[in-house]
Structures are given as C-alpha cells and as structure tokens.
Coordinates of C-alpha atoms in Angstrom, one line a residue:
M1 CA 0.0 0.0 0.0
T2 CA 1.5 3.3 -1.1
E3 CA 0.9 6.3 1.1
T4 CA 0.9 9.7 -0.7
Q5 CA 1.8 12.9 1.2
T6 CA 1.0 16.3 -0.1
Q7 CA 2.6 19.5 1.1
T8 CA 0.8 22.8 1.0
M9 CA 3.1 25.7 0.0
P10 CA 2.7 28.7 2.3
T11 CA 1.0 31.7 0.8
G12 CA 4.1 33.9 1.2
A13 CA 6.2 31.3 -0.6
R14 CA 4.1 31.2 -3.8
S15 CA 5.7 32.6 -6.8
H16 CA 4.2 35.9 -7.9
S17 CA 3.3 36.9 -11.4
P18 CA 5.7 39.0 -13.5
E19 CA 3.2 41.9 -13.4
Y20 CA 3.1 41.8 -9.6
R21 CA 6.9 41.7 -9.3
L22 CA 7.1 44.6 -11.8
A23 CA 4.7 46.7 -9.8
A24 CA 6.4 45.8 -6.5
G25 CA 9.7 46.8 -7.9
A26 CA 8.3 50.1 -9.2
L27 CA 6.8 50.9 -5.8
S28 CA 10.1 49.9 -4.1
G29 CA 12.0 52.3 -6.4
L30 CA 9.5 55.1 -5.7
R31 CA 9.9 54.6 -1.9
Q32 CA 13.7 54.4 -2.2
D33 CA 14.1 57.5 -4.4
L34 CA 11.5 60.0 -3.0
F35 CA 10.3 58.8 0.4
K36 CA 13.3 57.3 2.1
D37 CA 15.0 60.1 4.2
P38 CA 14.2 62.8 1.6
F39 CA 15.7 65.6 3.8
A40 CA 19.0 63.8 4.2
Y41 CA 22.0 66.2 4.2
R42 CA 23.8 65.7 0.9
P43 CA 25.9 68.8 0.1
L44 CA 26.9 69.3 -3.5
P45 CA 30.7 68.8 -3.8
P46 CA 32.8 71.3 -5.8
W47 CA 34.3 70.4 -9.1
S48 CA 37.6 68.7 -9.3
P49 CA 40.4 71.3 -10.0
D50 CA 42.1 68.7 -12.2
G51 CA 39.1 68.1 -14.5
P52 CA 39.2 68.5 -18.3
L53 CA 37.7 72.0 -18.1
L54 CA 39.2 73.5 -15.0
G55 CA 42.6 72.0 -15.7
R56 CA 43.2 74.5 -18.5
L57 CA 42.6 77.5 -16.3
P58 CA 45.3 79.4 -14.3
E59 CA 45.8 78.3 -10.7
R60 CA 44.3 81.5 -9.4
L61 CA 41.1 81.2 -11.3
R62 CA 40.9 77.5 -10.7
R63 CA 40.4 78.0 -6.9
Y64 CA 37.2 79.9 -7.6
A65 CA 36.0 78.0 -10.6
V66 CA 35.5 74.8 -8.6
W67 CA 32.4 76.5 -7.1
T68 CA 30.7 77.2 -10.5
P69 CA 27.8 74.7 -9.9
H70 CA 27.0 76.4 -6.6
A71 CA 27.1 79.8 -8.2
V72 CA 24.8 78.7 -11.1
V73 CA 22.2 77.4 -8.6
L74 CA 22.3 80.5 -6.4
G75 CA 22.0 82.6 -9.6
A76 CA 18.9 80.7 -10.5
A77 CA 17.5 81.3 -7.0
L78 CA 18.2 85.0 -7.4
F79 CA 16.5 85.0 -10.9
T80 CA 13.4 83.4 -9.2
L81 CA 13.2 86.4 -6.9
L82 CA 13.5 88.8 -9.8
I83 CA 10.7 87.1 -11.6
A84 CA 8.5 87.4 -8.5
F85 CA 9.3 91.1 -8.1
A86 CA 8.7 91.7 -11.8
V87 CA 5.3 90.1 -11.6
G88 CA 4.5 92.1 -8.4
D89 CA 5.5 95.4 -10.1
S90 CA 3.4 94.6 -13.2
M91 CA 0.4 94.1 -11.0
G92 CA 0.7 97.4 -9.1
G93 CA 3.6 96.7 -6.8
D94 CA 1.7 94.3 -4.5
V95 CA 4.1 93.2 -1.8
I96 CA 2.5 89.8 -1.5
H97 CA 3.2 89.1 -5.1
A98 CA 6.8 90.2 -4.7
L99 CA 7.2 88.1 -1.6
S100 CA 5.8 85.0 -3.3
G101 CA 9.2 84.4 -4.9
F102 CA 11.1 83.7 -1.6
V103 CA 9.8 80.2 -1.1
P104 CA 10.6 79.0 -4.6
A105 CA 14.0 80.7 -4.4
L106 CA 14.6 78.9 -1.1
A107 CA 13.7 75.6 -2.7
V108 CA 16.2 76.2 -5.5
A109 CA 19.0 77.0 -3.1
M110 CA 18.1 74.0 -1.0
T111 CA 19.1 71.7 -3.8
L112 CA 22.7 72.4 -2.8
L113 CA 22.2 70.6 0.5
R114 CA 19.0 68.5 0.5
P115 CA 18.1 67.8 -3.2
V116 CA 15.1 65.5 -2.8
G117 CA 13.7 67.6 0.1
A118 CA 14.0 70.6 -2.2
W119 CA 11.7 68.9 -4.7
W120 CA 9.1 68.1 -2.1
M121 CA 9.3 71.7 -0.8
S122 CA 8.8 73.1 -4.3
L123 CA 5.9 70.8 -5.0
V124 CA 4.1 71.3 -1.7
S125 CA 4.5 75.1 -1.7
T126 CA 3.2 75.4 -5.3
P127 CA -0.5 76.1 -4.5
F128 CA 0.3 78.6 -1.8
V129 CA 2.8 80.5 -4.0
A130 CA 0.2 80.4 -6.8
I131 CA -2.5 81.9 -4.5
M132 CA -0.1 84.7 -3.4
G133 CA 1.4 85.6 -6.8
G134 CA -0.2 83.7 -9.6
D135 CA -3.4 85.7 -10.4
G136 CA -4.0 85.8 -14.1
F137 CA -1.0 83.7 -15.0
G138 CA -2.5 80.2 -15.0
A139 CA -2.6 77.4 -12.5
P140 CA -1.3 75.7 -10.5
W141 CA 2.1 77.3 -11.0
A142 CA 2.9 81.0 -10.7
P143 CA 5.7 82.4 -12.9
A144 CA 8.3 82.2 -10.1
G145 CA 7.1 78.8 -9.0
F146 CA 7.1 77.5 -12.6
F147 CA 10.7 78.5 -13.2
A148 CA 11.8 77.4 -9.7
H149 CA 10.3 73.9 -10.1
L150 CA 12.0 73.4 -13.5
V151 CA 15.3 74.3 -11.9
V152 CA 14.8 72.1 -8.9
M153 CA 13.9 69.0 -11.0
T154 CA 16.9 69.6 -13.3
V155 CA 19.4 70.0 -10.4
V156 CA 18.0 67.0 -8.5
A157 CA 18.1 64.9 -11.7
A158 CA 21.7 65.9 -12.2
R159 CA 22.6 65.0 -8.6
T160 CA 20.7 61.7 -8.3
R161 CA 19.9 59.1 -11.0
P162 CA 17.6 58.7 -14.0
R163 CA 15.0 56.7 -12.1
T164 CA 14.6 59.6 -9.6
A165 CA 14.1 62.0 -12.5
A166 CA 11.3 59.8 -13.9
W167 CA 9.6 59.6 -10.5
M168 CA 9.8 63.4 -10.1
W169 CA 8.2 64.0 -13.5
A170 CA 5.4 61.5 -12.7
G171 CA 4.8 63.1 -9.3
T172 CA 4.7 66.6 -10.9
A173 CA 2.2 65.3 -13.5
A174 CA 0.0 63.8 -10.9
F175 CA 0.0 66.9 -8.8
G176 CA -0.6 69.2 -11.8
F177 CA -3.6 67.3 -13.1
F178 CA -5.1 66.9 -9.5
A179 CA -4.6 70.6 -8.8
S180 CA -6.0 71.7 -12.2
V181 CA -9.2 69.7 -11.9
L182 CA -10.0 70.3 -8.2
W183 CA -8.5 73.6 -7.2
Y184 CA -8.6 76.0 -10.1
S185 CA -11.0 77.1 -12.7
L186 CA -8.4 79.1 -14.8
D187 CA -6.4 77.7 -17.6
S188 CA -3.9 75.1 -16.4
D189 CA -0.2 75.4 -17.1
T190 CA 0.4 71.7 -16.3
G191 CA 0.9 70.8 -20.0
P192 CA 3.6 73.4 -20.6
M193 CA 5.3 72.4 -17.3
L194 CA 5.3 68.7 -18.2
F195 CA 6.6 69.4 -21.8
V196 CA 9.4 71.7 -20.8
S197 CA 10.4 69.6 -17.7
A198 CA 10.4 66.4 -19.9
L199 CA 12.9 68.1 -22.3
A200 CA 15.0 69.4 -19.4
L201 CA 15.1 66.0 -17.6
L202 CA 15.8 64.2 -20.9
V203 CA 18.8 66.3 -21.6
T204 CA 20.0 66.1 -18.0
T205 CA 19.6 62.4 -17.8
T206 CA 21.4 61.8 -21.1
V207 CA 24.4 63.9 -19.9
H208 CA 24.2 62.1 -16.5
I209 CA 24.2 58.6 -18.1
R210 CA 27.0 59.5 -20.5
R211 CA 29.1 60.8 -17.6
E212 CA 28.5 57.6 -15.6
A213 CA 29.3 55.5 -18.6
K214 CA 32.6 57.4 -19.0
V215 CA 33.5 56.9 -15.4
E216 CA 32.6 53.2 -15.6
M217 CA 34.6 52.9 -18.8
T218 CA 37.6 54.5 -17.1
A219 CA 37.3 52.1 -14.1
Q220 CA 37.0 49.2 -16.5
R221 CA 40.2 50.3 -18.3
Q222 CA 42.0 50.5 -15.0
V223 CA 40.8 47.0 -14.1
T224 CA 41.9 45.8 -17.5
A225 CA 45.3 47.3 -17.0
V226 CA 45.6 45.7 -13.6
E227 CA 44.6 42.3 -15.1
R228 CA 47.1 42.8 -17.9
D229 CA 49.9 43.6 -15.5
R230 CA 48.9 40.6 -13.4
R231 CA 48.9 38.3 -16.5
T232 CA 52.3 39.7 -17.5
L233 CA 53.6 39.0 -14.0
L234 CA 52.3 35.4 -14.1
E235 CA 53.8 34.9 -17.5
E236 CA 57.1 36.2 -16.2
R237 CA 56.9 34.0 -13.1
T238 CA 56.2 31.0 -15.4
N239 CA 59.3 31.8 -17.5
I240 CA 61.5 32.2 -14.4
A241 CA 60.1 28.9 -13.0
R242 CA 60.8 27.1 -16.3
E243 CA 64.4 28.5 -16.5
L244 CA 65.0 27.8 -12.8
H245 CA 63.8 24.2 -13.2
D246 CA 65.9 23.7 -16.4
V247 CA 69.1 25.0 -14.7
V248 CA 68.9 23.9 -11.1
A249 CA 67.1 20.6 -11.7
H250 CA 69.7 19.6 -14.3
H251 CA 72.6 20.2 -12.0
M252 CA 70.9 18.6 -9.0
S253 CA 70.2 15.5 -11.2
V254 CA 73.9 15.4 -12.2
V255 CA 74.9 15.6 -8.5
A256 CA 72.6 12.7 -7.6
I257 CA 73.8 10.5 -10.5
Q258 CA 77.5 11.2 -9.8
A259 CA 77.0 10.6 -6.1
E260 CA 75.4 7.3 -6.8
A261 CA 78.1 6.3 -9.3
A262 CA 81.1 7.6 -7.4
P263 CA 81.6 4.6 -5.0
Y264 CA 81.9 2.2 -8.0
R265 CA 84.8 4.2 -9.4
V266 CA 86.9 3.7 -6.4
E267 CA 88.3 0.3 -5.5
N268 CA 87.4 -0.8 -2.0
P269 CA 86.0 2.5 -0.8
P270 CA 85.7 2.9 3.0
P271 CA 82.2 2.7 4.5
E272 CA 82.4 6.3 5.6
L273 CA 82.9 7.4 1.9
E274 CA 80.1 5.3 0.7
Q275 CA 77.8 6.7 3.4
A276 CA 78.8 10.2 2.5
F277 CA 77.9 9.6 -1.2
V278 CA 74.6 8.1 -0.1
T279 CA 73.8 11.1 2.0
I280 CA 74.7 13.4 -0.9
R281 CA 72.4 11.5 -3.3
E282 CA 69.5 11.5 -0.8
N283 CA 69.8 15.3 -0.2
A284 CA 69.9 15.9 -4.0
V285 CA 66.8 13.8 -4.6
A286 CA 65.0 15.5 -1.7
A287 CA 66.0 18.9 -3.0
L288 CA 64.7 18.0 -6.5
T289 CA 61.4 16.9 -5.0
E290 CA 61.0 20.1 -3.0
L291 CA 62.0 22.1 -6.1
R292 CA 59.4 20.5 -8.3
R293 CA 56.7 21.0 -5.7
V294 CA 57.5 24.7 -5.2
L295 CA 57.9 25.4 -8.9
G296 CA 54.6 23.6 -9.5
V297 CA 52.9 26.2 -7.3
V298 CA 54.6 29.0 -9.1
R299 CA 53.9 27.8 -12.6
A300 CA 50.3 26.8 -12.3
E301 CA 47.4 28.6 -10.6
D302 CA 45.3 25.4 -10.4
Y303 CA 48.2 23.5 -8.9
E304 CA 47.1 21.0 -6.2
A305 CA 49.4 20.3 -3.3
P306 CA 50.8 16.8 -3.1
D307 CA 49.3 14.3 -0.7
A308 CA 52.6 13.8 1.1
P309 CA 52.5 15.0 4.7
Q310 CA 54.3 18.2 5.6
P311 CA 57.2 18.0 8.1
T312 CA 56.5 18.8 11.7
L313 CA 58.6 19.2 14.9
A314 CA 58.4 15.5 15.3
D315 CA 60.7 15.2 12.3
L316 CA 63.5 17.3 13.8
G317 CA 65.4 14.1 14.7
R318 CA 65.8 13.1 11.1
L319 CA 66.7 16.7 10.2
L320 CA 69.4 16.8 12.8
E321 CA 70.8 13.4 11.7
N322 CA 70.9 14.7 8.1
V323 CA 72.8 17.8 9.2
R324 CA 75.2 15.8 11.3
E325 CA 76.0 13.6 8.3
A326 CA 76.8 16.8 6.4
G327 CA 79.4 17.7 8.9
L328 CA 77.7 20.0 11.5
R329 CA 77.9 19.0 15.1
V330 CA 74.5 19.9 16.5
G331 CA 72.6 19.1 19.7
Q332 CA 68.9 19.4 20.6
T333 CA 67.2 20.5 23.8
V334 CA 63.4 20.2 24.3
T335 CA 61.8 21.8 27.4
G336 CA 58.2 21.9 28.5
A337 CA 55.3 19.6 28.0
V338 CA 55.4 18.4 24.4
R339 CA 52.0 18.8 22.7
D340 CA 50.5 18.9 19.3
L341 CA 50.4 22.4 17.8
P342 CA 48.5 23.7 14.8
Q343 CA 49.8 22.4 11.4
G344 CA 51.0 25.9 10.3
V345 CA 53.0 26.4 13.5
E346 CA 54.6 23.0 13.2
L347 CA 55.6 23.4 9.6
S348 CA 56.9 27.0 10.1
A349 CA 58.9 26.0 13.2
Y350 CA 60.4 23.1 11.2
R351 CA 61.3 25.3 8.3
I352 CA 62.9 27.9 10.6
V353 CA 65.1 25.4 12.3
Q354 CA 66.0 23.9 8.8
E355 CA 66.9 27.3 7.4
A356 CA 68.9 28.2 10.5
L357 CA 70.9 25.0 10.4
S358 CA 71.5 25.4 6.6
N359 CA 72.8 28.9 7.3
A360 CA 75.1 27.5 9.9
L361 CA 76.4 24.9 7.4
R362 CA 77.1 27.6 4.8
H363 CA 78.4 30.4 6.9
A364 CA 80.0 28.7 9.9
P365 CA 81.7 25.5 8.6
G366 CA 83.2 23.4 11.4
A367 CA 81.1 25.2 14.1
E368 CA 78.9 23.6 16.7
A369 CA 75.2 24.4 16.8
R370 CA 72.4 23.8 19.3
V371 CA 68.6 23.7 18.7
E372 CA 66.4 24.6 21.6
V373 CA 62.6 24.0 21.5
A374 CA 60.5 25.3 24.4
Y375 CA 56.9 24.4 24.8
V376 CA 55.4 27.1 27.1
L377 CA 51.8 27.8 28.0
G378 CA 51.5 30.8 25.7
G379 CA 53.2 29.4 22.6
L380 CA 56.4 27.9 21.3
G381 CA 59.9 29.2 21.6
L382 CA 62.7 28.4 19.2
R383 CA 66.4 29.1 19.5
V384 CA 69.1 28.0 17.1
V385 CA 72.7 29.2 17.9
N386 CA 76.0 28.2 16.4
G387 CA 79.6 29.1 17.2
P388 CA 82.2 30.8 15.1
P389 CA 83.5 28.9 12.0
T390 CA 86.5 26.7 12.5
G391 CA 88.8 24.8 10.1
L392 CA 90.1 25.5 6.7
V393 CA 86.8 25.6 4.8
K394 CA 85.8 29.1 3.9
P395 CA 82.2 30.3 4.6
S396 CA 79.9 30.5 1.6
P397 CA 78.4 33.9 0.8
G398 CA 74.6 34.3 1.0
A399 CA 72.0 36.8 -0.3
G400 CA 70.1 37.1 3.0
H401 CA 66.9 35.6 1.7
G402 CA 66.9 32.9 4.4
I403 CA 66.5 35.4 7.3
T404 CA 63.9 37.2 5.3
G405 CA 61.9 34.0 4.8
M406 CA 62.1 33.2 8.5
R407 CA 60.8 36.7 9.4
E408 CA 57.9 36.3 6.9
R409 CA 56.9 33.0 8.5
I410 CA 57.0 34.5 12.0
A411 CA 55.1 37.6 10.9
M412 CA 52.4 35.4 9.3
L413 CA 51.9 33.7 12.7
S414 CA 51.9 37.0 14.6
G415 CA 55.1 36.0 16.4
E416 CA 58.4 37.7 17.2
M417 CA 61.9 36.9 15.9
T418 CA 65.5 38.2 16.5
A419 CA 68.6 37.3 14.5
G420 CA 72.1 38.5 14.9
P421 CA 75.7 37.7 15.8
T422 CA 76.7 36.5 19.2
A423 CA 79.6 37.8 21.4
D424 CA 81.9 34.8 20.5
G425 CA 81.5 35.4 16.7
G426 CA 78.7 32.9 16.1
Y427 CA 75.1 33.6 15.2
E428 CA 71.8 33.2 17.0
V429 CA 68.2 33.0 15.7
A430 CA 65.5 33.2 18.4
A431 CA 61.7 33.2 17.7
F432 CA 58.5 32.9 19.7
V433 CA 55.2 31.9 18.1
P434 CA 52.0 32.5 20.2
V435 CA 49.7 29.5 20.4
A436 CA 46.4 29.4 22.2
A437 CA 46.5 27.6 25.5
P438 CA 45.4 23.9 25.4
E439 CA 42.1 22.7 26.8
P440 CA 42.0 22.2 30.6
G441 CA 42.9 18.7 31.6
P442 CA 45.4 16.5 33.4
E443 CA 48.7 18.4 33.0
P444 CA 51.4 16.1 31.5
E445 CA 54.7 15.8 33.3
A446 CA 57.3 18.3 32.0
T447 CA 60.2 16.7 30.2
T448 CA 63.7 17.9 29.3
T449 CA 65.5 16.1 26.6
A450 CA 69.0 16.9 25.4
T451 CA 71.3 15.2 22.9
D452 CA 74.8 15.9 22.1
G453 CA 76.4 16.2 18.6
S454 CA 76.5 12.4 18.2
G455 CA 72.8 11.9 18.6
G456 CA 73.0 10.2 22.0
P457 CA 72.0 11.6 25.4
A458 CA 74.1 14.5 26.5

C-alpha cells in the first residue's frame, strides 16, 4: 500500500506573477528615491580642479572656478526672486506678489544641501505660491514657481539618477492634473510644465548617463590594465620557474647521479665514503622533490598540493641526523610539555630550524650548533645558535633571503623573531610563536631532553 503525502506551500512562498513583481519593484523604487529620508544632508561637492575644463585655467582662477555649480544654482534662485518682483510690479507693486518668490527661491537654493527635500518643498508650496502671486497667470504654477520647479527638478536629476528624474516627473504630472481639476478654474499650465520639464530632464539624464558610462569605462580600463599587469607577472613567473627548473634541476640531477656512481669508481671505498655519497644523493633527490613541488605552485594557478604529509617538529630528529652527516655538530634540547600544535605552526617551526641550520652549514663550517625548542603555556619558543666557523673551509656567501623568509613566516603567525651575531663570533636565531592555551585537563609531566652532537644523550 502506497501512502501519498501532499505539502501545501505557504501563501508567502508562492511565486508571484511578473506583473506583480514589476509593480512591487516600481513601488520599491519610488519609496527608495522619494520617500526614504528625503531631507538627508547631501551637500553638493565642488568640481575637481584637475578636470578637463578647469585643468586648463590658471591656478588663481581654478580655486574659484570649482564653485561654479553652486554659483549657477544660487544665480537661478536670485533669478526666481527677480521674476516674482517683476510680476509684483506689473500688478501694481503688490508686496504679497513680490514676496511669493522667496519660497521657490529657497527651494532652488536648498538643492545644494538636500536635493530630494527641495523637490518636495517646491511641489508642496506650489499652491500657496500660486495663490499669493499667480493671479492671471494660469494654475497651479505662478511664474516664479514655474521657473523654480523646473530648476529644482533639473538639479535634482543631475545629482541623483535617471530613475529619480522619472519619479519626479510622474509626481509633478499627478500633482498638476489633480490641482488643475479640483482647485482651479483658470487655464492650467500643467501641460507646458510637463513638456518643458520632460525636455530638461531628458537632456540632464542623457548627460548624466553619459558621464557615468565614461566613469565606468575609465574604471574598466583600470581593471583591465591591472589584469594585464597581473597576467604579465604570471607569465614572467612562469618563465622564471621554467628557467630555474631547467638549470637547477639539471645540475641537481647530475649531482645525484654522480654521487650514486662515485663509489663504483673507487676500488674498495671505505664505508664512511660510501655513506657520504649516499647522503649526498639523498639530499639531492629530496631537493629535487621540493624544487618541483614549489615550482609547480609558481607555474600553475590550479596546482594541487601533493598528498605527502608536511614535516613537523616530530621530524626534527631526522633533520638533525641529516645535518650531522653533512658535517655540522648539532645538539637538541626540548623543554616543557610536548603537545600537538597547529599544522601551520609545526611546519613553520620546522622550516625555521631547517633554514637556520642550513645557514650554519654555509656560513660557519666546522662550528657547533644547538637547537632549543621550548613548549610554554602561551606558545612555542625556538632558538638556534651556532659558534664561530673553524677549520680551513671558507664560509659560503649568501644573499640574505633565508633570514627574510624566516621573518615572513614568523610575521604570518603574529610572532616575534630576533637574529644576529653573538659575542663569540657565532650567530643566533630566536623566535616565539604565540599559540592558544590547550584545553584544561590533566597536565602532563614536563620533560627535558638533550642530545649531544653524536645523537645520544648529553
């Protein structure tokens, strides 16, 4: 028997029709453009003195020319006052008609600070301005209000976006028709207002869109230039990696082959010599493996790391044995409660000790070295110190990249590191890596382990 279950989709989760989504999007745009914080403080910034127009002017004029938009808007506000005074004089000098221009002029000036609020102020004040100063000139706009509203919509459209201009024009049309039908019996000037404002907003929006497209094109060109530089850098890194592999890998392969074949060219070689050649070959093969892995990361962006485990502090014993076979007398001391640390800390600590011992081999041949690892509550302490070089072998010069690499690893882990010569002519590298305290539990017994240069207990 099969049991069928039906699920009822909640009403809010049902998919709406395209018409509903279109209407909801339109209402959301209207609310966002005209009703959301319309009186927010948004001052008009000055022009850039390095623009294509102002950049050609002398320095003295350029300091004042940056305020040209503000001067134009304030000039339009003054012209609104002049229109109101002219209308008042033509009608016998009525002071009320003359004063009817102050509110529209204030709305024009307000576009410098609160553009959307200025449009609302101009629209709402229209009937009152018309009653005071619009007798005989049509409705619902008086001459001063007609000019001021055109200026306000043009400035707001230039300062916002095309969608806002469309909503302002639609709001003006709705108000004009409503006021013409219900409030006035004179001839309406809503038609001329809508026609002239449509032309003004069309020109302003076209210029605005073109300016935004130009800015976007400039930004796209900059992004393209950055991507081109990045691609060039990747190609150069690939070339360097290829050349490095061809040169270094070839020579390391030769070293490995010769080290493997050398004992067969000597009759009855001593065991120490055979072991030395084995060590040379193993080091060459290990270096080739590491080289191919690192170069694979450099040469390919989609390179996947090998599955082989990365070395940790538990592998320091093999590292020290390897270094001793290369001729460096080194001892190890571990203090504190040994515990598992994060993988990044373990790997970086191992690499720092490895690089410090490699530097001791190159720069202090014949010296003695000591590796100290301290597990403390707040982190991990490392100290690698070697004495002055002894014997007849000359130190090998270096480029200083090893110390830089160690500092980068420590900085990545938010730790501290010091490196410098010691009083006896040797060199010391000390580092501390902060690690979060372990979870509370039975505290293991602290241990101290030390080994001498031969690998046995000290």
